[in-house]
Short mmCIF file of C-alpha atoms and ligand atoms in Angstrom, two decimals:
data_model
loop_
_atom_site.label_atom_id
_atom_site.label_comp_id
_atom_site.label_asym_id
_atom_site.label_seq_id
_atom_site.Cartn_x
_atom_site.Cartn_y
_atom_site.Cartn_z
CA UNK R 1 1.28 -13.86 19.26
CA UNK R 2 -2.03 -15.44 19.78
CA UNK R 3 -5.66 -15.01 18.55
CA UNK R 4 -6.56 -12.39 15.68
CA UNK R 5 -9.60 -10.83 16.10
CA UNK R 6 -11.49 -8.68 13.29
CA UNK R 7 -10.47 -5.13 13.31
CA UNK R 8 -11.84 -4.11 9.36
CA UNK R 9 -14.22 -7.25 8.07
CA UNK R 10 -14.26 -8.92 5.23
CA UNK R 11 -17.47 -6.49 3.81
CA UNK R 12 -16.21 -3.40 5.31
CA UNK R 13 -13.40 -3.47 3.10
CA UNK R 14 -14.77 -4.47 0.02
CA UNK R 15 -17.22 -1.77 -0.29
CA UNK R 16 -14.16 0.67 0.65
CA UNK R 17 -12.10 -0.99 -2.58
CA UNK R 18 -15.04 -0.25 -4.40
CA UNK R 19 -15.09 3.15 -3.67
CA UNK R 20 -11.54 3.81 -4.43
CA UNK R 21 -11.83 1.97 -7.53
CA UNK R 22 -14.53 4.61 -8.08
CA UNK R 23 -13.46 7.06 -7.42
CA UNK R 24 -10.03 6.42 -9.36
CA UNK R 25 -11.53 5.68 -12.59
CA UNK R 26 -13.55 8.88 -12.15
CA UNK R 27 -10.50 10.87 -11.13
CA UNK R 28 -8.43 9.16 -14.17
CA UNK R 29 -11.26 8.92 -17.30
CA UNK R 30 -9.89 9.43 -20.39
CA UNK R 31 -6.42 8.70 -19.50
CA UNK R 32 -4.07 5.56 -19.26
CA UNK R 33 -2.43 4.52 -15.80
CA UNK R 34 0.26 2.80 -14.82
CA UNK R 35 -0.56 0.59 -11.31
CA UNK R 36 2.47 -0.25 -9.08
CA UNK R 37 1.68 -2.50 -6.03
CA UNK R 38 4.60 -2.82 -3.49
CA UNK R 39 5.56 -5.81 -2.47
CA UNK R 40 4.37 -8.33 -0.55
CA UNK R 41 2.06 -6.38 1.12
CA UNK R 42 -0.71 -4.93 -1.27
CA UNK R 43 -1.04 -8.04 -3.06
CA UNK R 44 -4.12 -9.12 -2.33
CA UNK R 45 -5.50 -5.14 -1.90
CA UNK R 46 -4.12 -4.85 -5.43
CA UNK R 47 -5.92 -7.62 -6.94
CA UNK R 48 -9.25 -6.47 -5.60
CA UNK R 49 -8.85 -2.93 -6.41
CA UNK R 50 -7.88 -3.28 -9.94
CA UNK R 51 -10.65 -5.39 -10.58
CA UNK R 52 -12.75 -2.11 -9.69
CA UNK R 53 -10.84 0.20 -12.00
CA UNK R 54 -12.05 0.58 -15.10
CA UNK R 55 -9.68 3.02 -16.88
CA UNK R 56 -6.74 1.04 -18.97
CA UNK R 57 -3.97 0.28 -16.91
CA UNK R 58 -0.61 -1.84 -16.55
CA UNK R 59 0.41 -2.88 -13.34
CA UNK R 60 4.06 -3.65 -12.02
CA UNK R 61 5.24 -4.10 -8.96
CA UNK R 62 8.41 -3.14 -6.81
CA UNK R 63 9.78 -4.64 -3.32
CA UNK R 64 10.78 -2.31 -1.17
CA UNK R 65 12.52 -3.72 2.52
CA UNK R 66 13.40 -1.50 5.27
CA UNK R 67 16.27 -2.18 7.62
CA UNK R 68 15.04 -3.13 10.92
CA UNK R 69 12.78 -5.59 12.51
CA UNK R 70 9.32 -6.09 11.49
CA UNK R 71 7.65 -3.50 13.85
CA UNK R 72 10.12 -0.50 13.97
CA UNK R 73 11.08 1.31 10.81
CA UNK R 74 15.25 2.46 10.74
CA UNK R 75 14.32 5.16 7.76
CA UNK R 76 16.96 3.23 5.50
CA UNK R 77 14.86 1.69 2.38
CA UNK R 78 16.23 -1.00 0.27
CA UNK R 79 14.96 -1.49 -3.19
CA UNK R 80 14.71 -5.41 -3.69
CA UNK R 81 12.48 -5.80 -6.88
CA UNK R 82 12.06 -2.60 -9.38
CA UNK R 83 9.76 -1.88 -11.79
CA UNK R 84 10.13 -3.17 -15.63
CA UNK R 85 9.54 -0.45 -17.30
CA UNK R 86 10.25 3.18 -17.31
CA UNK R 87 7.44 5.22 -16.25
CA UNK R 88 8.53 8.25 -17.73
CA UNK R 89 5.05 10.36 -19.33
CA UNK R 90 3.31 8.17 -17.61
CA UNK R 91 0.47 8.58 -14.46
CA UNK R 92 1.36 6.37 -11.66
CA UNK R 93 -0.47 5.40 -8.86
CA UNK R 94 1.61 3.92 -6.31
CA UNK R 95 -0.71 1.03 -4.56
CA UNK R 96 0.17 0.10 -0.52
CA UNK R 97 -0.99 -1.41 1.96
CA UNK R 98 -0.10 0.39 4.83
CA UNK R 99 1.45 3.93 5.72
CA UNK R 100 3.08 3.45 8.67
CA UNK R 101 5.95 6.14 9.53
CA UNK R 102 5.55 7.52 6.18
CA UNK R 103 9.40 7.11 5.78
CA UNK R 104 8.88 3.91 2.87
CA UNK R 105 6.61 6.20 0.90
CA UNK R 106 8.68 9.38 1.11
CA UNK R 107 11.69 7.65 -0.14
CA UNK R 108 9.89 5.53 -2.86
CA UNK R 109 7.69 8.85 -3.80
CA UNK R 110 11.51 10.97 -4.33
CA UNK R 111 12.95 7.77 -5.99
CA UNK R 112 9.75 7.66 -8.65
CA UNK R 113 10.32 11.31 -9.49
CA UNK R 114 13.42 11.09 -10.54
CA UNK R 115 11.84 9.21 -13.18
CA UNK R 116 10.14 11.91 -14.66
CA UNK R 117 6.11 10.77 -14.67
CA UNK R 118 3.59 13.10 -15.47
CA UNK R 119 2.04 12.50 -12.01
CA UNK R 120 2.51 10.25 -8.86
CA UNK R 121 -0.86 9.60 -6.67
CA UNK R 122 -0.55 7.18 -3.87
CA UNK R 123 -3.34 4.93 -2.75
CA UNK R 124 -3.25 3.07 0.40
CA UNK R 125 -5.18 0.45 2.22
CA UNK R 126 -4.71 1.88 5.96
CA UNK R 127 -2.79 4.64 7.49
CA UNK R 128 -1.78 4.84 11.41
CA UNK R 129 -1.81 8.74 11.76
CA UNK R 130 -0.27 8.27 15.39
CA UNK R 131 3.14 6.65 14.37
CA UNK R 132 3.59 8.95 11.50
CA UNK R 133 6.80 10.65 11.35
CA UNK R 134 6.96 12.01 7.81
CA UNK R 135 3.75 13.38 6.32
CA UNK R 136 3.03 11.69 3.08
CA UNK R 137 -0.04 12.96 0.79
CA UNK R 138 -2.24 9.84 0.56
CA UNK R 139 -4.63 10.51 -2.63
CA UNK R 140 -6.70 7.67 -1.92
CA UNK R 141 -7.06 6.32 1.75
CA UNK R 142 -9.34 3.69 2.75
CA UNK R 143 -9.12 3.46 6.72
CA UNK R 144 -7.03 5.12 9.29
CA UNK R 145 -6.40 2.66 12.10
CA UNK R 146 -5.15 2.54 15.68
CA UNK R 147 -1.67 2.41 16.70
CA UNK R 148 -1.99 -1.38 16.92
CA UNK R 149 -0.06 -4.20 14.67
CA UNK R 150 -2.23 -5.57 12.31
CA UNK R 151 -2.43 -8.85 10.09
CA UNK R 152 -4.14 -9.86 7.34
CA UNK R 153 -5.54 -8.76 3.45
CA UNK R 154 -1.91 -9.08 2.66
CA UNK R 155 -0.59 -7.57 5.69
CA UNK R 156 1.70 -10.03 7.82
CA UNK R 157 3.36 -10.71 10.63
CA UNK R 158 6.46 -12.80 10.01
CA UNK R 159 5.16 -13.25 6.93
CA UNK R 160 2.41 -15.16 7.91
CA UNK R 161 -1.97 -14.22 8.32
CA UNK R 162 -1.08 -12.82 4.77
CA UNK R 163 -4.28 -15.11 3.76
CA UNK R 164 -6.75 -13.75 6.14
CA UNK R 165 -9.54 -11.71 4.52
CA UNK R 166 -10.10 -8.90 6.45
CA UNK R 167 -7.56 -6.80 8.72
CA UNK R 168 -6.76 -8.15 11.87
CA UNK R 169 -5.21 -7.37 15.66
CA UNK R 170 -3.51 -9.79 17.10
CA UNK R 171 -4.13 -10.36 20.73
CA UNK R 172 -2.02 -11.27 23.68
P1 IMP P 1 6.59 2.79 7.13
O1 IMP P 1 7.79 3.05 6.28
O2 IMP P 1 6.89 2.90 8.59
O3 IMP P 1 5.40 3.66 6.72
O4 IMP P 1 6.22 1.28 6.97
C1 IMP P 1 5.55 0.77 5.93
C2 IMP P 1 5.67 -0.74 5.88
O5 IMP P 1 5.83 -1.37 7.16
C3 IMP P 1 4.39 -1.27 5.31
O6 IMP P 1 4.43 -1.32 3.91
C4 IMP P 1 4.28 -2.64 5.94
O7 IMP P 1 4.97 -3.58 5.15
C5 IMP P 1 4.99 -2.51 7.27
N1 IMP P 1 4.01 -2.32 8.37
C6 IMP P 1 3.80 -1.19 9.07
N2 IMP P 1 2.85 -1.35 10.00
C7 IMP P 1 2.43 -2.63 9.88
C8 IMP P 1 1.43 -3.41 10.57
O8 IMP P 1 0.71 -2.97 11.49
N3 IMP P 1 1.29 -4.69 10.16
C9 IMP P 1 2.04 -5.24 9.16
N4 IMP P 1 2.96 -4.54 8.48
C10 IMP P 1 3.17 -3.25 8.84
MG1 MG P 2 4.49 -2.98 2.72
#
């Protein structure tokens, strides 16, 4: 892989996270939330958003893996990390970083409601509407991309360009 050029900047995005964080403390006034960011990906998408939401929260995080190599998805979804505490009664908003297939989300959005919340919202960093293969409601979207890998705000490729601050393509 070889150079990464700028596919969302660095300003693009956070005046997007503001608007989510908005718009989710509008949508959610008056009522406690309970923030989980999946793992490793939202990370740094988490910490930004948060910092825009101004509605009491906790936040806790699970790891999800999928079988497969980095770039195609098997549809087999491994829970590696879990939350630490039951969410039962509780509004969740499920924080990613990118809907891809869809298949992580469905299976992590039928695992969380066998938990009994009161509601599950999803809010995601980018979507890639062309590779989709299961539709999964995304409450709170900030950018639908190109079919095209991308690096960066958290996103990686062999876990590396985690650190860059905006969303990248890489290049051959
Ligand atoms: P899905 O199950 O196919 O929707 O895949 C979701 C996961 O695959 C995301 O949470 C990412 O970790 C990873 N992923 C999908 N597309 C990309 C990409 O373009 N760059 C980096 N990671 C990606
Ligand atoms: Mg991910």
């Amino acid at each position: 892989m070889g150079k990464v050029s700028v596919l969302i900047s660095e300003n693009e995005i956070a005046a997007k996270v503001a608007e989510l964080g908005a718009k989710i403390s509008k949508d959610y006034d008056g009522r406690e939330l309970v923030v989980i960011g999946i793992l490793k990906g939202s990370f740094v998408f988490l910490s930004d958003l948060v910092r825009q939401v101004t509605v009491p929260h906790v936040i806790d995080f699970m790891r999800l893996s999928s079988y497969g190599d980095s770039t195609e998805h098997s549809g087999v979804v491994q829970i590696l990390l879990d939350i630490s505490k039951p969410i039962e009664g509780r509004h969740v908003l499920v924080v990613e970083d990118i809907v891809d297939t869809g298949l992580t989300m469905k299976y992590l959005l039928e695992n969380l409601r066998t938990r009994r919340p009161s509601s599950v919202k999803v809010c995601s960093l980018l979507q890639k509407p062309a590779r989709t293969k299961v539709e999964v409601p995304i409450d709170y979207l900030g950018f639908t991309i190109p079919d095209k890998f991308v690096v960066g705000y958290g996103l990686d490729w062999e876990e590396k360009y985690r650190n860059l601050p905006f969303v990248g393509y890489m290049e051959n």
